[in-house]
Coordinates of C-alpha atoms in Angstrom, one line a residue:
X23 CA -51.3 165.2 68.4
X24 CA -51.3 165.4 72.3
X25 CA -53.9 163.1 74.1
X26 CA -55.5 165.5 75.9
X27 CA -56.1 167.5 73.3
X28 CA -57.1 165.3 71.3
X29 CA -59.9 164.2 74.1
X30 CA -61.5 168.0 74.5
X31 CA -61.8 168.1 70.8
X32 CA -63.3 164.3 70.6
X33 CA -65.8 166.0 73.1
X34 CA -66.4 169.1 71.9
X35 CA -66.9 167.5 68.1
X36 CA -69.9 165.1 69.5
X37 CA -71.3 167.9 71.5
X38 CA -72.1 170.3 68.4
X39 CA -73.0 167.1 66.7
X40 CA -74.9 166.3 69.4
X41 CA -77.0 169.9 70.5
X42 CA -76.7 171.2 66.3
X43 CA -79.3 169.6 65.2
X44 CA -81.2 172.2 68.4
X45 CA -79.0 175.1 67.8
X46 CA -80.3 174.8 64.0
X47 CA -83.6 174.6 65.0
X48 CA -83.6 177.3 67.5
X49 CA -81.9 179.4 65.0
X50 CA -84.2 178.9 62.1
X51 CA -87.4 179.6 64.4
X52 CA -85.3 183.1 65.6
X53 CA -84.8 184.1 61.6
X54 CA -88.5 183.1 60.8
X55 CA -89.9 185.6 63.9
X56 CA -87.1 188.0 62.5
X57 CA -88.5 187.9 59.1
X58 CA -92.4 187.9 60.0
X59 CA -91.9 190.3 63.0
X60 CA -89.5 193.2 60.9
X61 CA -88.1 194.7 64.2
X62 CA -85.7 196.6 63.0
X63 CA -87.3 200.0 61.7
X64 CA -86.5 201.4 58.0
X65 CA -83.3 204.2 57.8
X66 CA -85.1 206.7 56.1
X67 CA -88.6 208.3 55.8
X68 CA -90.3 210.9 54.3
X69 CA -92.8 213.3 56.2
X70 CA -94.5 215.3 53.9
X71 CA -94.5 219.1 55.6
X72 CA -96.1 222.3 53.8
X73 CA -95.1 225.2 52.3
X74 CA -91.4 227.1 53.3
X75 CA -91.2 229.0 56.1
X76 CA -94.8 227.9 57.6
X77 CA -95.3 225.8 60.4
X78 CA -95.4 221.9 59.1
X79 CA -91.9 223.4 58.0
X80 CA -90.7 224.4 60.8
X81 CA -91.8 221.3 62.7
X82 CA -90.9 218.6 60.0
X83 CA -87.4 219.9 60.5
X84 CA -87.2 219.5 64.2
X85 CA -88.7 215.6 63.6
X86 CA -85.9 215.5 61.4
X87 CA -83.4 216.5 63.7
X88 CA -84.8 214.4 67.0
X89 CA -85.1 211.7 65.3
X90 CA -81.3 211.9 63.2
X91 CA -80.2 211.0 66.9
X92 CA -81.7 207.5 66.6
X93 CA -80.2 207.0 63.3
X94 CA -83.2 207.5 60.9
X95 CA -82.9 209.5 58.3
X96 CA -86.2 212.1 57.8
X97 CA -86.7 213.2 54.4
X98 CA -89.1 216.4 54.5
X99 CA -91.8 216.4 51.1
X100 CA -92.7 220.1 50.8
X101 CA -96.2 220.6 49.8
X102 CA -98.8 223.1 49.5
X103 CA -100.5 221.9 53.0
X104 CA -103.1 219.6 54.6
X105 CA -105.0 218.3 51.2
X106 CA -101.6 217.4 49.5
X107 CA -100.0 216.0 52.2
X108 CA -103.3 213.4 52.7
X109 CA -103.1 212.7 49.1
X110 CA -99.4 212.2 49.5
X111 CA -100.5 209.8 52.0
X112 CA -102.9 207.9 49.8
X113 CA -100.4 207.3 46.7
X114 CA -97.6 206.3 49.3
X115 CA -95.0 209.0 48.3
X116 CA -95.0 209.9 52.1
X117 CA -94.8 208.0 55.1
X118 CA -96.1 210.7 57.0
X119 CA -97.3 214.0 56.6
X120 CA -99.2 217.4 59.0
X121 CA -103.1 217.6 57.8
X122 CA -105.4 219.7 59.5
X123 CA -109.2 218.7 60.6
X124 CA -111.7 220.0 58.3
X125 CA -109.3 221.2 55.3
X126 CA -108.9 217.7 53.5
X127 CA -111.1 215.5 52.7
X128 CA -111.0 212.3 54.7
X129 CA -113.1 209.4 53.9
X130 CA -113.8 205.5 54.7
X131 CA -111.3 204.1 53.4
X132 CA -108.4 206.4 54.9
X133 CA -109.8 204.6 58.0
X134 CA -107.8 201.7 56.6
X135 CA -105.1 202.9 55.1
X136 CA -103.7 206.2 57.3
X137 CA -103.7 206.0 61.2
X138 CA -103.3 208.5 63.6
X139 CA -100.6 210.0 65.7
X140 CA -102.7 212.2 67.8
X141 CA -103.9 215.9 67.7
X142 CA -100.9 218.1 68.1
X143 CA -101.3 221.0 68.4
X144 CA -104.7 223.8 66.7
X145 CA -104.3 225.8 64.0
X146 CA -106.3 229.3 64.1
X147 CA -107.7 230.3 60.9
X148 CA -106.1 233.8 61.1
X149 CA -107.5 236.3 58.6
X150 CA -105.8 239.6 58.2
X151 CA -106.7 242.4 56.8
X152 CA -105.3 245.9 55.8
X153 CA -106.7 249.1 58.0
X154 CA -107.0 251.7 55.3
X155 CA -108.8 249.0 53.1
X156 CA -111.3 248.6 56.0
X157 CA -111.6 252.4 56.2
X158 CA -111.8 252.6 51.9
X159 CA -114.7 249.7 52.3
X160 CA -116.1 249.6 55.2
X161 CA -116.1 252.9 56.1
X162 CA -114.9 251.4 59.8
X163 CA -111.0 251.0 60.5
X164 CA -112.5 247.2 61.7
X165 CA -113.9 244.4 61.2
X166 CA -116.4 242.4 62.6
X167 CA -118.1 239.3 60.9
X168 CA -117.0 237.7 57.6
X169 CA -120.2 239.2 56.2
X170 CA -118.7 242.4 56.0
X171 CA -115.8 241.8 52.8
X172 CA -117.8 241.6 50.2
X173 CA -116.1 243.4 47.8
X174 CA -112.8 242.6 49.0
X175 CA -109.7 241.2 47.4
X176 CA -108.9 238.0 49.5
X177 CA -106.0 235.4 49.2
X178 CA -107.1 232.0 50.6
X179 CA -104.7 230.2 50.0
X180 CA -103.7 227.3 48.0
X181 CA -106.1 224.4 46.9
X182 CA -103.3 221.9 48.2
X183 CA -103.8 223.8 51.8
X184 CA -106.8 223.0 52.6
X185 CA -107.8 226.5 53.5
X186 CA -110.0 227.6 50.5
X187 CA -112.7 224.6 51.3
X188 CA -112.2 225.7 54.9
X189 CA -112.5 228.8 54.6
X190 CA -115.6 228.6 51.6
X191 CA -117.5 226.7 54.5
X192 CA -117.4 229.3 56.2
X193 CA -119.0 231.8 53.8
X194 CA -121.4 229.1 52.9
X195 CA -123.1 229.7 57.0
X196 CA -122.3 234.0 56.5
X197 CA -124.7 233.9 53.4
X198 CA -122.0 234.8 51.1
X199 CA -120.8 234.0 47.2
X200 CA -117.6 233.7 46.6
X201 CA -118.7 235.9 43.6
X202 CA -119.0 238.7 45.8
X203 CA -115.3 238.7 46.9
X204 CA -112.6 239.2 44.3
X205 CA -110.6 235.3 45.7
X206 CA -107.1 234.7 44.9
X207 CA -105.3 232.1 45.8
X208 CA -101.6 232.7 45.8
X209 CA -98.6 230.8 47.8
X210 CA -98.3 232.4 51.6
X211 CA -94.8 234.5 50.7
X212 CA -96.2 236.2 47.6
X213 CA -99.7 236.6 48.6
X214 CA -98.1 238.2 52.0
X215 CA -95.7 240.1 49.7
X216 CA -99.3 241.8 47.3
X217 CA -100.9 241.4 50.9
X218 CA -98.4 244.3 52.3
X219 CA -97.4 246.2 48.9
X220 CA -101.8 247.2 48.9
X221 CA -102.7 244.3 45.7
X222 CA -104.5 242.8 47.9
X223 CA -107.0 243.9 50.9
X224 CA -107.3 240.5 53.4
X225 CA -105.1 237.2 53.3
X226 CA -106.0 234.4 55.3
X227 CA -103.8 231.5 56.7
X228 CA -104.8 228.4 58.8
X229 CA -101.1 228.6 61.1
X230 CA -100.2 227.1 64.1
X231 CA -98.7 230.4 66.0
X232 CA -95.1 229.0 65.0
X233 CA -95.2 230.4 61.4
X234 CA -92.8 233.1 60.9
X235 CA -95.5 234.6 58.4
X236 CA -98.4 234.6 61.2
X237 CA -95.5 236.2 63.7
X238 CA -94.6 239.3 61.0
X239 CA -98.0 240.1 60.4
X240 CA -99.2 240.5 63.9
X241 CA -96.5 243.4 64.2
X242 CA -96.8 244.5 61.3
X243 CA -98.0 248.4 61.7
X244 CA -101.4 248.8 59.9
X245 CA -102.4 244.9 59.9
X246 CA -104.5 244.0 62.5
X247 CA -106.1 240.5 63.2
X248 CA -110.2 239.1 62.4
X249 CA -111.1 238.7 66.2
X250 CA -114.3 235.8 65.7
X251 CA -117.1 237.0 68.1
X252 CA -119.2 234.4 66.9
X253 CA -115.8 231.5 67.5
X254 CA -118.5 229.8 69.8
X255 CA -121.2 229.4 67.8
X256 CA -119.1 228.2 64.7
X257 CA -117.5 225.4 66.9
X258 CA -121.3 224.0 67.7
X259 CA -121.4 224.3 63.7
X260 CA -118.7 222.6 62.7
X261 CA -117.4 219.5 64.9
X262 CA -113.8 219.9 63.4
X263 CA -113.5 223.9 64.8
X264 CA -112.5 224.9 68.8
X265 CA -113.1 227.4 70.6
X266 CA -110.0 229.8 71.7
X267 CA -109.0 233.1 72.7
X268 CA -105.3 234.6 71.4
X269 CA -105.0 236.5 75.5
X270 CA -104.1 240.1 75.2
X271 CA -99.9 241.1 75.3
X272 CA -99.0 237.6 73.7
X273 CA -97.2 238.7 71.3
X274 CA -95.2 241.0 72.6
X275 CA -96.2 242.0 76.7
X276 CA -93.5 245.1 76.1
X277 CA -95.4 246.5 73.2
X278 CA -99.2 244.8 74.2
X279 CA -99.2 242.9 71.3
X280 CA -102.5 242.7 71.1
X281 CA -104.2 245.0 72.3
X282 CA -107.1 242.6 74.3
X283 CA -107.9 239.5 74.1
X284 CA -109.2 237.7 70.2
X285 CA -111.2 235.2 70.1
X286 CA -110.3 233.0 66.8
X287 CA -111.6 229.5 65.8
X288 CA -109.0 226.8 65.3
X289 CA -109.2 223.5 63.7
X290 CA -106.4 221.2 65.3
X291 CA -103.4 219.4 63.4
X292 CA -102.9 216.2 63.4
X293 CA -99.4 213.7 62.3
X294 CA -101.0 211.3 60.3
X295 CA -99.3 208.1 58.8
X296 CA -99.7 205.4 56.2
X297 CA -100.6 202.0 57.7
X298 CA -97.8 200.4 56.3
X299 CA -95.1 202.7 57.8
X300 CA -93.6 200.5 60.3
X301 CA -94.8 200.1 64.1
X302 CA -90.9 201.4 65.6
X303 CA -91.4 204.6 63.1
X304 CA -94.6 205.5 64.3
X305 CA -93.1 204.9 68.1
X306 CA -90.4 207.7 67.6
X307 CA -92.7 210.2 66.5
X308 CA -94.8 209.7 68.5
X309 CA -92.4 210.1 71.4
X310 CA -91.0 213.3 69.3
X311 CA -94.3 214.1 69.8
X312 CA -94.8 214.5 73.6
X313 CA -91.7 216.1 73.5
X314 CA -92.1 218.6 71.0
X315 CA -95.5 219.9 71.2
X316 CA -95.8 219.1 74.8
X317 CA -95.0 222.3 76.2
X318 CA -97.3 225.5 76.9
X319 CA -97.8 227.9 74.0
X320 CA -100.3 230.5 73.1
X321 CA -103.6 228.4 72.2
X322 CA -103.1 225.1 75.3
X323 CA -101.2 224.4 78.9
X324 CA -98.8 222.0 79.3
X325 CA -99.0 218.7 78.3
X326 CA -102.3 219.3 77.2
X327 CA -101.1 217.6 73.6
X328 CA -100.4 215.9 71.9
X329 CA -104.1 214.9 72.4
X330 CA -105.9 211.6 71.5
X331 CA -109.4 213.2 70.7
X332 CA -110.1 215.6 67.4
X333 CA -109.6 212.4 65.8
X334 CA -110.7 211.9 62.1
X335 CA -108.9 208.3 61.5
X336 CA -107.9 205.1 64.0
X337 CA -105.3 206.3 66.2
X338 CA -102.5 203.7 66.1
X339 CA -100.8 201.7 69.4
X340 CA -98.2 203.0 68.9
X341 CA -99.5 207.1 69.7
X342 CA -101.9 206.2 72.5
X343 CA -98.8 204.2 74.5
X344 CA -96.5 206.8 74.3
X345 CA -99.7 209.8 75.2
X346 CA -101.0 207.5 77.7
X347 CA -97.7 206.1 78.6
X348 CA -95.3 208.9 79.9
X349 CA -91.7 208.1 80.0
X350 CA -89.5 206.9 77.8
X351 CA -89.5 202.6 77.6
X352 CA -87.1 201.7 79.7
X353 CA -84.8 199.5 77.5
X354 CA -84.4 203.0 75.8
X355 CA -82.9 204.7 77.8
X356 CA -79.9 202.8 78.6
X357 CA -79.6 201.3 75.0
X358 CA -79.3 202.1 71.8
X359 CA -83.0 202.8 69.7
X360 CA -82.8 199.6 67.5
X361 CA -80.9 197.6 69.9
X362 CA -83.9 198.4 72.3
X363 CA -86.4 198.1 69.7
X364 CA -85.5 194.2 68.5
X365 CA -85.7 193.6 72.1
X366 CA -88.5 194.8 72.8
X367 CA -90.0 193.4 69.9
X368 CA -88.3 190.1 70.3
X369 CA -88.4 189.2 73.5
X370 CA -92.3 187.7 73.2
X371 CA -90.9 185.5 70.1
X372 CA -87.7 184.3 71.7
X373 CA -89.4 183.5 74.9
X374 CA -91.3 181.4 73.6
X375 CA -89.0 180.0 71.4
X376 CA -86.7 179.2 74.8
X377 CA -89.8 177.4 76.3
X378 CA -90.5 174.7 73.0
X379 CA -86.6 174.4 73.2
X380 CA -85.7 173.8 76.5
X381 CA -87.3 170.7 77.2
X382 CA -86.1 169.5 74.0
X383 CA -82.2 170.0 74.8
X384 CA -82.8 167.5 77.7
X385 CA -82.6 165.4 75.3
X386 CA -78.8 166.2 74.1
X387 CA -76.8 164.9 77.2
X388 CA -78.9 161.4 76.7
X389 CA -77.3 161.8 72.7
X390 CA -74.0 162.8 73.6
X391 CA -73.9 160.3 75.7
X392 CA -74.9 157.6 73.1
X393 CA -72.9 159.1 70.8
X394 CA -69.8 157.9 72.9
X395 CA -70.7 155.2 73.8
X396 CA -71.7 154.3 70.4
X397 CA -68.4 154.0 69.4
X398 CA -67.5 151.2 71.9
X399 CA -70.7 148.8 71.5
X400 CA -70.2 149.1 67.7
X401 CA -67.5 146.7 67.8
X402 CA -69.3 144.2 70.2
X403 CA -71.8 143.1 67.3
X404 CA -68.5 142.1 65.6
X405 CA -67.1 140.4 68.6
X406 CA -70.5 138.4 69.2
X407 CA -70.7 137.1 65.5
X408 CA -66.6 135.8 66.1
X409 CA -67.5 133.8 69.2
X410 CA -70.9 132.6 67.8
X411 CA -69.3 131.3 64.7
X412 CA -66.9 129.6 67.3
X413 CA -69.5 128.1 68.8
X414 CA -70.8 127.0 65.4
X415 CA -67.5 125.8 64.2
X416 CA -68.5 127.5 61.0
X417 CA -64.5 128.2 60.5
X418 CA -62.1 127.2 62.0
X419 CA -60.2 129.0 65.4
X420 CA -56.9 130.1 63.4
X421 CA -59.2 132.3 60.8
X422 CA -61.2 133.5 63.7
X423 CA -58.3 134.6 66.0
X424 CA -57.0 136.2 62.1
X425 CA -60.3 138.7 62.5
X426 CA -60.4 139.2 66.1
X427 CA -56.6 140.5 65.7
X428 CA -57.9 142.5 62.6
X429 CA -60.5 144.3 65.1
X430 CA -58.6 144.8 67.9
X431 CA -56.2 146.4 65.7
X432 CA -59.4 148.7 64.8
X433 CA -60.2 149.2 68.3
X434 CA -57.1 150.3 70.2
X435 CA -57.4 153.3 67.8
X436 CA -60.7 154.3 68.9
X437 CA -60.8 157.2 71.1
X438 CA -63.5 158.7 73.8
X439 CA -63.5 161.4 76.3
X440 CA -61.5 159.8 79.5
X441 CA -65.0 159.8 81.5
X442 CA -65.9 156.6 79.0
X443 CA -62.2 155.0 79.1
X444 CA -63.4 152.1 81.9
X445 CA -66.2 151.1 78.8
X446 CA -63.6 150.9 76.6
X447 CA -60.9 148.9 78.5
X448 CA -64.2 147.1 79.3
X449 CA -64.6 146.0 75.0
X450 CA -60.6 145.0 75.3
X451 CA -61.1 142.7 78.1
X452 CA -64.0 141.0 76.5
X453 CA -61.8 140.9 73.8
X454 CA -58.9 139.2 75.8
X455 CA -61.7 136.8 77.0
X456 CA -62.4 135.7 73.1
X457 CA -58.7 135.3 72.0
X458 CA -58.4 133.1 75.0
X459 CA -61.5 130.4 73.8
X460 CA -60.1 130.4 70.2
X461 CA -56.8 129.8 71.3
X462 CA -57.9 126.5 73.5
X463 CA -59.9 125.3 70.5
X464 CA -57.0 125.8 68.3
X465 CA -54.4 123.8 70.5

């Protein structure tokens, strides 16, 4: 092996042995921090949506498409609606879910187990009725309030949707008992078919206007939408309800649908998540929410939603930053999400580790020097021992010369970096001086 390469490899070996413990300590601390912080999110999450063709189902598909661009697979879990979604979150069968305010029974225990990513949009209570049913049962083509629905066949949706609970509350304040109406709990699609076939007089939905059923019924001849003239009073009685107005012509300007402003009561729908859901997933969903729900709609102006208001459970810090923060985090603009997320969540810990490692790293150069010089200085102990034995005359000069020759033979095989060869030559000179003394003694 060429001497230059041999010297280089020796320097590298000693440097690695000197810096190795500190490198191992730093790597161990990084691994421990990585395990503790768990910065990388899971690649798959479950989002509880709602019935097929509902607004929840449509929004779920949009979230899945948006998160797929960041390598996250969103599994859409169809359900009956808000109440069912809340139960899926409680049991851990879903990581996130859409829940409408006032339609689900949220208790104190949920405040620790569930967090909110903010209110996404308003969901009016749509009560569609057949004009011919109104003429037959009410003797008028128009219904003005809930109390006028006595004796009607009304579908209020499945129990899991939460609408029956909300509608029952509204009937109660109107002093209308459930037994005074023929209520059914069909799913949206079969209920709509039965309604259009004349088997039902009215159907009740609680959905965003993006719902295909709502869009279709708003433009169906012979179908009318109940105007909640007392919408302001409902909102004062129930904090989770908000009065909203569907402007004239917003559905179809050319056909002027609706022909006049329609007053409605609405609750806000929030995106709730299980408290164990990875913070990076919450961050992605919150950022996506600002994109999907930040535009203008029938019932809100641009950037009015997502909102931190109307939440029945605590808002997650990730949602607060996304809703208040505005622009996308700096690193995510230029780096893949997984790498930007890793740096964002590890930078503080990495800074502390580096702050700890830098002072310790100052020991490496002296330790390296010590290890190199030790290859030379270890022979001085044996050399001094030979010299002392010569002075004490405990051994013959000839025996000591033989031992000195054996030691010198070993020293000639010692290799040190070029910058330390002066110490190696100094050792050889000292061996030569001791030999001269022994030779004089032997003579």
